[in-house]
Structure formats: C-alpha cells, structure tokens
Coordinates of C-alpha atoms and ligand atoms in Angstrom, one line a residue:
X103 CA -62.1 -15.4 51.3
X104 CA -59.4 -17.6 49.6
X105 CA -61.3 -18.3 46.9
X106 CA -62.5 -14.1 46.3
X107 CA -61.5 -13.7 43.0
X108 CA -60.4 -10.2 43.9
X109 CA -58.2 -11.4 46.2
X110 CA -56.2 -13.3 43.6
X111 CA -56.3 -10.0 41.1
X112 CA -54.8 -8.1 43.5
X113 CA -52.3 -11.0 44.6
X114 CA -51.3 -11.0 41.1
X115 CA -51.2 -7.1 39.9
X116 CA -48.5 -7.6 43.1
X117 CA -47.3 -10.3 41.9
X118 CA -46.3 -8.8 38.3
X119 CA -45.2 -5.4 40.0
X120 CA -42.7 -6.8 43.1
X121 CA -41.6 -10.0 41.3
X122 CA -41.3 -9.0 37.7
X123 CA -41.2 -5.1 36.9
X124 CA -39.5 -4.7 40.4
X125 CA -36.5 -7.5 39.3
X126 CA -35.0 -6.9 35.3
X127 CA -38.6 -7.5 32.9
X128 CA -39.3 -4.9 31.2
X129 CA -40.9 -6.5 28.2
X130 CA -44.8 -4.6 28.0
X131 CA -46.2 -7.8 26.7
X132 CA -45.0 -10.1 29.0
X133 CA -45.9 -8.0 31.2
X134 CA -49.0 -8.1 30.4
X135 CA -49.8 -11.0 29.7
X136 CA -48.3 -12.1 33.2
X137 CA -51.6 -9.8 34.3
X138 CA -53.8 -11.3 32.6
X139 CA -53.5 -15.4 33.2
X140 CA -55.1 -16.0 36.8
X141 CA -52.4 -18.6 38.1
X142 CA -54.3 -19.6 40.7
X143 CA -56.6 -22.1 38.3
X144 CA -53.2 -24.0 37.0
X145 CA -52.4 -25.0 40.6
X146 CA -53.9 -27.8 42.2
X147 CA -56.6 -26.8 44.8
X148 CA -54.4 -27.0 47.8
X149 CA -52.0 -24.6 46.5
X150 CA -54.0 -21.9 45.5
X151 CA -53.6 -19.7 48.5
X152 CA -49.8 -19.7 47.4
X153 CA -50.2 -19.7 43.5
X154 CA -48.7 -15.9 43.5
X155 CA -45.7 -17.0 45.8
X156 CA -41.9 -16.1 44.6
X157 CA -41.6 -19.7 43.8
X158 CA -42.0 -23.2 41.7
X159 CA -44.9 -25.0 43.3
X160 CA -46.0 -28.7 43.2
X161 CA -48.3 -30.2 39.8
X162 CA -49.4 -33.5 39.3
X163 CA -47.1 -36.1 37.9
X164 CA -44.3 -35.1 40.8
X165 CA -43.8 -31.9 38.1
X166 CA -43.8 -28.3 38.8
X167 CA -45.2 -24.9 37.7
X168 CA -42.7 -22.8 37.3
X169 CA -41.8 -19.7 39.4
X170 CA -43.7 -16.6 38.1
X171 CA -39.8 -15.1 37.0
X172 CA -38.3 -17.6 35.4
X173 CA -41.2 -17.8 33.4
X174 CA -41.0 -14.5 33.0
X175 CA -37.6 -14.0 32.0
X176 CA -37.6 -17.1 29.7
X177 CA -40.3 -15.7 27.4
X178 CA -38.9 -12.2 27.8
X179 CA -35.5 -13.6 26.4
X180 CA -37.4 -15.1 23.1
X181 CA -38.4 -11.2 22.4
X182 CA -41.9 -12.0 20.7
X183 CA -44.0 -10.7 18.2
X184 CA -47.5 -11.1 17.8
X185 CA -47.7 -12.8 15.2
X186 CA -45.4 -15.6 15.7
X187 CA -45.9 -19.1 16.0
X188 CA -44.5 -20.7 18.7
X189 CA -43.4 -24.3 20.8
X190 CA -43.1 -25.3 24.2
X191 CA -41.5 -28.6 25.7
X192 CA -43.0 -29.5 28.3
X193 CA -46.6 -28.0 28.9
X194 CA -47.2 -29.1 32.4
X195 CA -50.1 -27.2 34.1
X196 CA -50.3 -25.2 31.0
X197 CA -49.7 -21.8 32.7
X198 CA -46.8 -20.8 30.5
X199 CA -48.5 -21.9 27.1
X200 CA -51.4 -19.7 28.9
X201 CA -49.3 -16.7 29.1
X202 CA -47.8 -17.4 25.6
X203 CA -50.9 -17.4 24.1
X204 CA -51.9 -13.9 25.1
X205 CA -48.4 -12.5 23.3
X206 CA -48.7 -14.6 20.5
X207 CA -50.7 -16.2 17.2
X208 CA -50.4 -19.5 18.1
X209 CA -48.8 -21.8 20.7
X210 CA -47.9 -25.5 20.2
X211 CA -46.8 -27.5 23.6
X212 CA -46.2 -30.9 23.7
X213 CA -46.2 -33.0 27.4
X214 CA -44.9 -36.3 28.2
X215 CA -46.8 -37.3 30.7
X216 CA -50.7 -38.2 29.6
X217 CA -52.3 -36.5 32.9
X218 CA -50.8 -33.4 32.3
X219 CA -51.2 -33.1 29.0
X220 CA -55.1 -33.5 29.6
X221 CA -54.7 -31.3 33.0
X222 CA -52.9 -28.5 30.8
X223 CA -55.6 -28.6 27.9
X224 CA -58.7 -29.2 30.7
X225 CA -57.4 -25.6 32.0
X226 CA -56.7 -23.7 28.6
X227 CA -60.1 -24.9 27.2
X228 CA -62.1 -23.5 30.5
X229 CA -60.6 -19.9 30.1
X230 CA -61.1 -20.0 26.5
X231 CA -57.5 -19.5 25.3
X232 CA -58.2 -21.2 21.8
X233 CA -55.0 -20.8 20.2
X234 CA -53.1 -23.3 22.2
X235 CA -52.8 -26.9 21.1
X236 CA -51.5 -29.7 23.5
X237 CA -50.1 -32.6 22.3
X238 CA -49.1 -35.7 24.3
X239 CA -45.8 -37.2 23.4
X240 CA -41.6 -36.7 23.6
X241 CA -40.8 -33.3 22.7
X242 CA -37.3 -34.0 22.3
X243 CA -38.2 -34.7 19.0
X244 CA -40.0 -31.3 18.5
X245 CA -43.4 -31.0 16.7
X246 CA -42.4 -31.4 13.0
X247 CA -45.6 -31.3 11.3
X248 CA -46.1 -27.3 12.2
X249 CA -42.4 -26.5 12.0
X250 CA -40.9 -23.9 11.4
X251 CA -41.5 -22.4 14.8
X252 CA -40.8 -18.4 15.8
X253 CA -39.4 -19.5 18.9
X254 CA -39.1 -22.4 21.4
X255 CA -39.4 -22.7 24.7
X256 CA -38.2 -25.8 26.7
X257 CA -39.3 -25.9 30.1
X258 CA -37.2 -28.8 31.5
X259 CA -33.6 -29.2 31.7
X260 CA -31.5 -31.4 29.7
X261 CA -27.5 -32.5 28.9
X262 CA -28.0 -30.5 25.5
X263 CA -30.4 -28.4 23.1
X264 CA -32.0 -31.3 21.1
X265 CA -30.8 -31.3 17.2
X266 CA -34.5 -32.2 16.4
X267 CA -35.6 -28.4 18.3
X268 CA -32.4 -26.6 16.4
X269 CA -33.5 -28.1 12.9
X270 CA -37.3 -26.8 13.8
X271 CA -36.5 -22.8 14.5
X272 CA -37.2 -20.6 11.9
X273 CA -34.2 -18.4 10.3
X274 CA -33.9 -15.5 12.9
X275 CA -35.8 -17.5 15.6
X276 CA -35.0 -18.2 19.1
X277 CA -34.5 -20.8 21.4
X278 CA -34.1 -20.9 25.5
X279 CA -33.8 -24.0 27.4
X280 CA -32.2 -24.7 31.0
X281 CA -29.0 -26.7 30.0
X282 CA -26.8 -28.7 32.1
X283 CA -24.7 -32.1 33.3
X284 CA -26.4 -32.5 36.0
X285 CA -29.7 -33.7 36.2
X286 CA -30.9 -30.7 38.6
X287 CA -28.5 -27.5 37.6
X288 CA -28.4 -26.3 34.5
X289 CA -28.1 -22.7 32.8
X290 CA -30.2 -21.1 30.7
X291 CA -28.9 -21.0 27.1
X292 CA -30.6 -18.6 24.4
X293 CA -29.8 -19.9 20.9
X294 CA -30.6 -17.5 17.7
X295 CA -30.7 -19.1 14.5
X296 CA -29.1 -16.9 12.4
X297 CA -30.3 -16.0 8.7
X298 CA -27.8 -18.0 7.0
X299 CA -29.2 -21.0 9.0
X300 CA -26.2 -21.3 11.4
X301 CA -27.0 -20.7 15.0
X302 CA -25.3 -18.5 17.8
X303 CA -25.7 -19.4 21.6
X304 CA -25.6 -17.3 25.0
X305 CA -25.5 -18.2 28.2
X306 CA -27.7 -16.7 30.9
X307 CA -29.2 -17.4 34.8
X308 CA -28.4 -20.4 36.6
X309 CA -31.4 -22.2 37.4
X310 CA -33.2 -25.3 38.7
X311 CA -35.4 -27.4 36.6
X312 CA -37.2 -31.2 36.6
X313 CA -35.3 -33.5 34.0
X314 CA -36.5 -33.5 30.1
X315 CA -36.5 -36.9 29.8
X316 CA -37.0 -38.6 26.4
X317 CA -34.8 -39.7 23.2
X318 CA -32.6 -36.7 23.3
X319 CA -32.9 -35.8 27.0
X320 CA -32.2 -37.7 29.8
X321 CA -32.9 -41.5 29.1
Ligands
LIG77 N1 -44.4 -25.1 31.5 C1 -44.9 -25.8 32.6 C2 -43.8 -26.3 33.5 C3 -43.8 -27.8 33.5 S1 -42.4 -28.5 34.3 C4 -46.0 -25.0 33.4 O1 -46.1 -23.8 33.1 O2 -46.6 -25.6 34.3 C5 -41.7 -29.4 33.0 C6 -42.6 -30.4 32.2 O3 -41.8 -31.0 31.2 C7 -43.1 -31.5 33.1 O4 -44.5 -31.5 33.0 C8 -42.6 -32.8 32.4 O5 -43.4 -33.9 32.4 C9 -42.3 -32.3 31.0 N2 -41.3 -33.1 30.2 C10 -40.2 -33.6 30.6 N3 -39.6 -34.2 29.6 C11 -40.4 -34.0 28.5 C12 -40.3 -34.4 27.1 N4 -39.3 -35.1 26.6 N5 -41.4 -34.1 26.3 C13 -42.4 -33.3 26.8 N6 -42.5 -33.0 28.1 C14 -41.5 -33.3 28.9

C-alpha cells in the first residue's frame, strides 16, 4: 500500500497545496514543478512513507533533503525563466536539481561527497531528467567552465557568499544561499547582480542548514 504510486500522487498534490500554495508560493512554475518530481524516489527506502512530510529528512552521507518549503521558497526567490541556465551547491539526493530541471534549460550541481554525487545522478538518470549534470567536487569554487550562470542556488549554509559564486552570476542574475556565523543558523540572503556588475543583497527567512564545507566554506 506504501509503495501505491497513487498514494504518493495524492500525498504530494497535498503536499504542494497545504505546504506551499497554502503558506506564501505563488510562483506557477514552482508550483509545478513541485507536482511533478515524485519525492518519494530521492529518499532512502525507509523514509518513503514520510517523503511528503513538513520537514528535512535523513540522506546518505549524514546529509539531508531539504524540507519541501524551503525548497520551495529558495527557487521561488531566484524568479526563473525557462530558459536560463542554472547552478546548485550542494546536489545531495538530487531532488532540488530534479525540480530545477522541470523550470529550467539546464541545471549544473556540483556535490562534495562522491556517494551522493553518484546517488543524485543514479536518480535523475532513472526518471529521465536529461538536462541535469552532476559533478563531484567543492562547489565553493563554483563551476567555471559553464559560467555565467542565470542563477545559483546553494543548498548548505556557510560564514559568507563565496567570491568564486559572485564572480560566476550573470549581469541581472540571482543568488540565495543560507548565510550565517554559526555553523547551524544562518539566514537566507538573495544577492542580484546588478547590470553594471555590482551586486545588491537582501535578507530573508531564518533557517537551518548542514555546513558547506570546502575552501570558501567552513574548513
Ligand atoms: N539539494 C539537496 C540538499 C542537500 S543538503 C537535495 O535536494 O537533496 C546539502 C548538500 O551540500 C550535502 O549533500 C553536502 O554534502 C553538500 N555540500 C556541502 N559542502 C559542499 C561543497 N563545498 N561543495 C559541494 N557540495 C557541498
């Protein structure tokens, strides 16, 4: 019964309607798109039955997926187009790149730990979502070699937004990342490069994310 696939459609058309359209997101194609990925196959087994919970739950490599509306609310604050290009720190279980990829041209998510950078592209390749690529490696230092970037994404928290990230946004791009002295508080800040090149920043929701750990994270 767990395991009807029904079960989890329904789970998550509730899912998008209670925990995102019924808080602030409004944004049709994250909307969407938050239809369309099943979360339940980026969970390990054991978690399934709770994969369309109001909450982070547990990935390999002592790492977590995300709760559905921070994930939410992160992408809706990067205010997409379809065609943009666009790069995420810290792939994980892949679930987020997942629901990128169905607003978006391309996605580019880098992972520093080897088993989930295989775990995350294990799962896009099996539902098809052919416009992600994974890449195993510190994303502190971005993804130069298909930079400029649309927007990034950086889905662990860290003292400050890397200068290698800043430097790879495109002129009018954007940029949100969970930001703080601590290693388990942060914020999350939304920078916007600006035209001329210089960038503005905003703060938003307090949140709670694992450490981004690398050469200009957390050592
Ligand atoms: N977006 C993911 C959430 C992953 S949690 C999902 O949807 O499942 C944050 C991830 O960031 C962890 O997998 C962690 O290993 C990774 N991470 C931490 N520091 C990193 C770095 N410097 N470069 C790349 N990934 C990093």
């Amino acid at each position: 019964m767990e395991e009807d696939e029904r079960d989890y459609d329904a789970a998550r058309a509730r899912m998008v309607a209670e925990q995102l359209a019924g808080r602030d997101i409004d944004d049709p194609a994250v909307l969407r798109a938050m239809r369309l990925v099943p979360r339940e196959r980026f969970v390990p087994r054991a978690a399934r039955p709770y994969a369309y919970d109001d909450g982070p739950l547990p990935i390999p490599a002592n790492q977590t997926i995300s709760q559905p509306y921070v994930v939410a609310t992160m992408i809706a604050a990067l205010a997409l187009r379809p065609g943009d290009r666009v790069l995420e720190i810290g792939a994980g279980s892949g679930y987020a790149a997942a629901v990128l990829s169905r607003i978006v041209a391309a996605v580019y998510t880098v992972e520093r730990h080897a088993e989930l950078a295989d775990y995350a592209r294990e799962r896009l390749a099996a539902l098809g979502y052919d416009n992600v690529r994974v890449h195993h490696g510190d994303g502190t230092r971005g993804w130069p070699e298909h930079a400029p970037y649309d927007a990034i994404i950086v889905a662990a928290g860290g003292p400050l937004v890397p200068g290698s990230l800043r430097a790879q946004l495109a002129p009018g791009g954007r940029l949100v990342m969970p930001v703080g002295r601590s290693r388990q508080q942060q914020h999350l800040v939304l920078v916007t490069r600006r035209p001329d090149g210089g960038y503005d920043e905003e703060r938003l929701a307090p949140v709670a994310f694992v450490p981004l750990i690398g050469e200009e994270g957390w050592k």
